[in-house]
Amino acid sequence: MLEISEIIQEKVAEHGRERKALLPILQSIVNLKNYIADKDMVQIAEALDISAADVYGTASFYSFLETEEKGKYVIRVCKSITCEMKGKHCVLKALEDTLKVKLGETTHDGLFSLEQANCLGLCDVGPAMLINEQPYTKLTPDSVHEIITEYRNKVK
Amino acid sequence: MANNQLKRVDIIFSPYSVAPYEILRLTMHKEKSDVINELIESGLRGRGGAGFPTGLKWKYLAAEQDSEKYIICNADEGEPGTFKDRKLLVEVPRKVFSGMAIAAYVTGAKIGFLYLRREYRNLIPQLNKELDIFNESAKKFGLDFKISIFSGSGAYVCGEETALIESMEGKRGEPRNKPPFPIQNGYLGKPTLVNNVETFASTSMICRIGADKYKALGTDDQHGSKLFSISGDSPKEGVHELELGMKISDFVEEFGDGDTKAVQIGGVAGFCIPRKQFETSIIGEGNTTGGATMIFNSTRSMYNVLHNYLDFFAEESCGQCTPCRVGTQQLLKGIEAVKSGKKPASYLDDLIKLSKTMQITSKCGLGQSVTNSFASIIENFREEMIY
Amino acid sequence: MTTIKLKIDGHTIEVEKGTTILEAAKKINVKIPTLCHHEDLCVAGNCRVCVVEVKNRHRLEASCAVPAEEGMDILTNSAKVRNARKDIVSLLVSEHNTQCTTCYRNTNCELQDLAAEYNVDGNRFLSVLKPNLSIDKSSWSIEKDDSKCIRCQRCVRTCAELQHVNALTAANKGHEMKIATFMDLPFNEVVCTNCGQCVNRCPTGALTERRYFDQVWEAIGDPNKHVVMNTAPSVRVALGEMLGYEVGTRVTGKMVTAMRKMGVDSVLDTDFTADLTIIEEGNELLTRLKKVVKDGDKSIKLPMITSCSPGWVKFIEHMFPNHLGHLSTCKSPQQMFGALAKTYYAEKKGIDPKDIVSVAIMPCAAKKYEANRPEMNSSGYRDIDAGLTTREFGLMIKQAGLDFKNLEDTAFDSIMGESTGAGVIFGATGGVMEAALRTAYAVVTGRKVPFENLNITPVRGTDGIRAASIKIEGCLPEWNFLEGVELNVAVAHGLKNARVIMDEIAAGKSKYHFIEIMACPGGCIGGGGQPIPTNAEIRAKRTKAIYEEDMGKPIRMSHENPEITQIYEEFLGEPLGHKSHDLLHTHYQKRHRH
Ligand SMILES: Cc1cc2nc3c(=O)[nH]c(=O)nc-3n(C[C@H](O)[C@H](O)[C@H](O)COP(=O)(O)O)c2cc1C
Ligand code: SF4
């Protein structure tokens, strides 16, 4: 697994030891483990010579830059109006049932976190969700079960 | 009042020319000023929502003296109901990059970014492949211009061009005070052109078919064709390229499910048009041009629709300015209070007044445009808000 | 210079290009209300209270952020403007904890003023105040109450622009947006230097100093306690602002009387220990110079930097933990005072030190923290029991019901009440340097510093960093090694400038021997505990008052203070001696950077 310090080094080499390297660094860490830990932020702050509060303030602005620990797969169900019209509620319910967690929680095995997101840009094929960066569309309670099972099997 | 028939057009998604980036190569044989004039002549307006004449924007950037300039393609597409930019980037990215390159050619910019919303991250491998072809072609044509992808991190307001720039600089995506505009003072303080994905694709098509042919489409006010992201209660959801200036009744006829009660035009930042206005409203006149159209049939509760919008605004406001940060919360809580009987129906009028204050005092387009959908829904579906 | 003509409320006015509408209006005495705007800070344009109408534009413009343009026709008070402003203020109120009666900033709050001015209707909007907000009282110095925050971000800008600490940030977005520390940790766990500059610029009661005056009243009322108060130099030139005086009025004599009338047992002066600091610090400097110049001792750090500003001390501990050797080991005057109050003073007065309650009245928020640093107990007790701000002290005078303006002028008690002009000027940026030079030059050469009236003007002023050099000539024999040495000194105020100085030192490029650093812009007169508001004009007036106080003093060099001579003879022995080491000097610690 790539170390946080390696990520930082790589991005600093690419963007310079400047503030503009911040989001690429944060994104890379999220790509790696779905959230940014306190100590990562301290390390980034040091590397870019900015304050840790600024790193936190910036990260907390963006919905994908989680600063709390998340599961291996973050599920983001689109909550915009068209997905809602197409049955988002049933999809969400199905997810809660199969994962046995409530919205905003992470499964005990640390595999899945269940979240909602604003418009995913998949309005014509809703209800939609992302699992990490992979989109899933035209969801039904049944398809949701299948998708989750697939992920579970993948891990096994 | 213009009144075109609903007409499908097929310009933007037409097949590529045979050789990669042929439009770019050919355009680079033209005088820079001729290219800009052709764009101005075409009447093309920005497709990101604000509708600023694109040719003029390019002209301003070309006139800036700085040796360092940036071209940014705004692919943050966060407006609920909008997904046309995604389709463009999947199906005809070459046209988008051509547009950016032509802009670079006429303005002297050397660096370009595609600001791609985080939600579209799965497109990156494919886009990078195309960018390899692009960067190679540009080199071959002697154009000193490179495009790379900057991935967003999840914030609707970062579609606002100055917020987008702030976020590229590693900061919170809070819109800046304007003036100065990005054209003078943009990314890293340098002159910067920000255009929408569709805008860039359109510019390359104008260079291909010529301003006259493009201008012949549309209305006096809104020229050309436009992509519409159609969703909701429609059997024909998806992206459709249509000539501007059609009546909503024709639009509903074509795309509705036969039971349409309202159409939201221009995404949640746009207007909600009720059935009684279908005959008299023209798409592209007075309403915004982002192209998101959501269709609601009579089974839908407009209270739920509005509640969903307001929830979105209250979350996605950057939070820096008072009218937008607090105003969006007030509107949301306000309609809840009316619905539950805690506030009288007349409170809706107070809320409309507040939304008008937000329109004239908010710092950026987000807070300024909340009133569009808010007032149009409350005014036309008042009963649904109360009972 | 290009100028622009525009109309404001019907008056035509010509202004320089780039002038904002707000500045242009000010020129013709048109007052536009503001909240997020602060003269010391860059433009934010986020509260939107300052909106004005520009004719032929549908939208209003934020006058603080929009530059005036040729031909603009502006209305600052049209119905449209008034309605919009009223809505905006109402929105802020709807997000606010409106328990004004229990607020420390009651009657000195910009939101309250505006709400009153626009007569906002509390029922216009629903309350959207977040429930269950708790007040962060973790820090010794600063209290943060999010329920009072209007998110103007003045504090964030202060901490970033003036102090380069960036302990505060805007966090989250939308309705969740708030002002936070790193990970929203309690104040005492983050880099906050306690300087209190954010408190000075907070328009409401969201950021305040922690208050300790109730404990002080308690002690005053306790017959078994002997309460000793000492007041910092810059308090006497700012306190009047809280009690109906013009900015820049000196109220030293009345202040002393007030303390006595409040029941304080002994009214003493921090200026005395300021003089003492000069003796100790001056000797420390000369010793370091000797070791470096004469002995070639590489372990000795130059430049030496002053250590009397506790905000600055905490700053260097966090930001430059590997360079603590540059700090003078001298305690601040407050802490020297505390250590001596419970030893020398107690001995002389025959009071059991455990019964002494020593209270420091300070222009400062960080002094509260400093008083509570674990190591500050060299007397065997807590050296300082309570540190109050000028603001708390002003409030106590009001609570005591004193008719301050009609109090007679009286003098400080003795001992530890005598001071010189050199001690007084500690209150302004450059003052410690000037005081030190007055004494050091005299010690080394036996002559007065070669400046008219002892006023070393090159180190005075408002530039963020000021440098000077003094050639030392005609040394007394024992200081011969300094003959001809060009002594390079610098003065910096505001932590932003401190960072510049430290970056130079860290890079090994500093040419200075001695540097004075104060955490707050303007020095103590602009301290985080001083009356609110603050701006450059107010700070200039307080500074002027400080130098007037100096000129009015019969003795103006620290080493000539008779009580100083006395304390060395009777108690301390010699500068940097054993007792000094125990009581007057301290050490520092490395801290993390978040
Ligand atoms: C809240 C907000 C969100 C926006 N989102 C987008 C967006 O997702 N894509 C876009 O192209 N323009 C967006 N805009 C408009 C941009 O600020 C800008 O006007 C546009 O990118 C300019 O390009 P154009 O002239 O080609 O339309 C948004 C504006 C606001 C106020
Ligand atoms: S209008 Fe909303 S999104 Fe725009 S600057 Fe203000 S708070 Fe931010």
PDB file of C-alpha atoms and ligand atoms in Angstrom, chain B residues 46-52 54 57 74 76-79 85 156-157 159-161 194-197 199 364-366, ligand 1:
ATOM      1  CA  GLY B  46     -22.334  30.168 -22.936  1.00  0.00           C
ATOM      2  CA  ARG B  47     -24.062  26.888 -22.284  1.00  0.00           C
ATOM      3  CA  GLY B  48     -23.169  26.727 -18.590  1.00  0.00           C
ATOM      4  CA  GLY B  49     -26.195  28.702 -17.505  1.00  0.00           C
ATOM      5  CA  ALA B  50     -25.222  32.363 -17.400  1.00  0.00           C
ATOM      6  CA  GLY B  51     -25.451  32.772 -21.169  1.00  0.00           C
ATOM      7  CA  PHE B  52     -22.608  35.220 -21.730  1.00  0.00           C
ATOM      8  CA  THR B  54     -18.794  33.349 -25.968  1.00  0.00           C
ATOM      9  CA  LYS B  57     -15.303  36.457 -23.785  1.00  0.00           C
ATOM     10  CA  ASN B  74     -16.065  23.639 -16.762  1.00  0.00           C
ATOM     11  CA  ASP B  76     -18.458  20.376 -12.899  1.00  0.00           C
ATOM     12  CA  GLU B  77     -22.024  19.749 -14.085  1.00  0.00           C
ATOM     13  CA  GLY B  78     -23.663  19.626 -10.684  1.00  0.00           C
ATOM     14  CA  GLU B  79     -27.024  21.144 -11.478  1.00  0.00           C
ATOM     15  CA  ASP B  85     -21.761  17.345 -20.415  1.00  0.00           C
ATOM     16  CA  TYR B 156     -22.023  22.000  -6.573  1.00  0.00           C
ATOM     17  CA  VAL B 157     -20.946  25.597  -6.072  1.00  0.00           C
ATOM     18  CA  GLY B 159     -19.377  25.006 -10.961  1.00  0.00           C
ATOM     19  CA  GLU B 160     -19.437  28.741 -10.356  1.00  0.00           C
ATOM     20  CA  GLU B 161     -16.360  29.860 -12.197  1.00  0.00           C
ATOM     21  CA  VAL B 194     -13.866  29.440 -18.240  1.00  0.00           C
ATOM     22  CA  ASN B 195     -16.404  27.889 -20.585  1.00  0.00           C
ATOM     23  CA  ASN B 196     -18.837  25.071 -20.328  1.00  0.00           C
ATOM     24  CA  VAL B 197     -18.213  21.696 -21.978  1.00  0.00           C
ATOM     25  CA  THR B 199     -19.834  25.723 -25.210  1.00  0.00           C
ATOM     26  CA  CYS B 364     -23.011  34.554  -6.511  1.00  0.00           C
ATOM     27  CA  GLY B 365     -25.453  32.956  -8.886  1.00  0.00           C
ATOM     28  CA  LEU B 366     -26.407  30.236  -6.449  1.00  0.00           C
TER      29      LEU B 366
HETATM   30  C1  LIG D   1     -23.870  27.822  -8.428  1.00  0.00           C
HETATM   31  C2  LIG D   1     -23.397  27.800  -9.827  1.00  0.00           C
HETATM   32  C3  LIG D   1     -23.085  26.596 -10.426  1.00  0.00           C
HETATM   33  C4  LIG D   1     -22.635  26.556 -11.719  1.00  0.00           C
HETATM   34  N1  LIG D   1     -22.352  25.345 -12.255  1.00  0.00           N
HETATM   35  C5  LIG D   1     -21.880  25.299 -13.519  1.00  0.00           C
HETATM   36  C6  LIG D   1     -21.545  24.054 -14.095  1.00  0.00           C
HETATM   37  O1  LIG D   1     -21.694  23.004 -13.483  1.00  0.00           O
HETATM   38  N2  LIG D   1     -21.063  24.037 -15.357  1.00  0.00           N
HETATM   39  C7  LIG D   1     -20.892  25.180 -16.065  1.00  0.00           C
HETATM   40  O2  LIG D   1     -20.446  25.127 -17.185  1.00  0.00           O
HETATM   41  N3  LIG D   1     -21.207  26.382 -15.544  1.00  0.00           N
HETATM   42  C8  LIG D   1     -21.689  26.469 -14.284  1.00  0.00           C
HETATM   43  N4  LIG D   1     -21.984  27.686 -13.754  1.00  0.00           N
HETATM   44  C9  LIG D   1     -21.757  28.888 -14.553  1.00  0.00           C
HETATM   45  C10 LIG D   1     -20.296  29.314 -14.460  1.00  0.00           C
HETATM   46  O3  LIG D   1     -20.121  30.212 -13.397  1.00  0.00           O
HETATM   47  C11 LIG D   1     -19.822  30.044 -15.690  1.00  0.00           C
HETATM   48  O4  LIG D   1     -20.699  31.058 -15.954  1.00  0.00           O
HETATM   49  C12 LIG D   1     -19.724  29.168 -16.889  1.00  0.00           C
HETATM   50  O5  LIG D   1     -18.873  28.085 -16.630  1.00  0.00           O
HETATM   51  C13 LIG D   1     -19.203  29.957 -18.034  1.00  0.00           C
HETATM   52  O6  LIG D   1     -19.201  29.168 -19.180  1.00  0.00           O
HETATM   53  P1  LIG D   1     -20.133  29.459 -20.385  1.00  0.00           P
HETATM   54  O7  LIG D   1     -20.028  30.914 -20.697  1.00  0.00           O
HETATM   55  O8  LIG D   1     -19.594  28.603 -21.447  1.00  0.00           O
HETATM   56  O9  LIG D   1     -21.517  29.070 -19.982  1.00  0.00           O
HETATM   57  C14 LIG D   1     -22.473  27.743 -12.458  1.00  0.00           C
HETATM   58  C15 LIG D   1     -22.801  28.948 -11.854  1.00  0.00           C
HETATM   59  C16 LIG D   1     -23.258  28.984 -10.566  1.00  0.00           C
HETATM   60  C17 LIG D   1     -23.583  30.287  -9.955  1.00  0.00           C
END
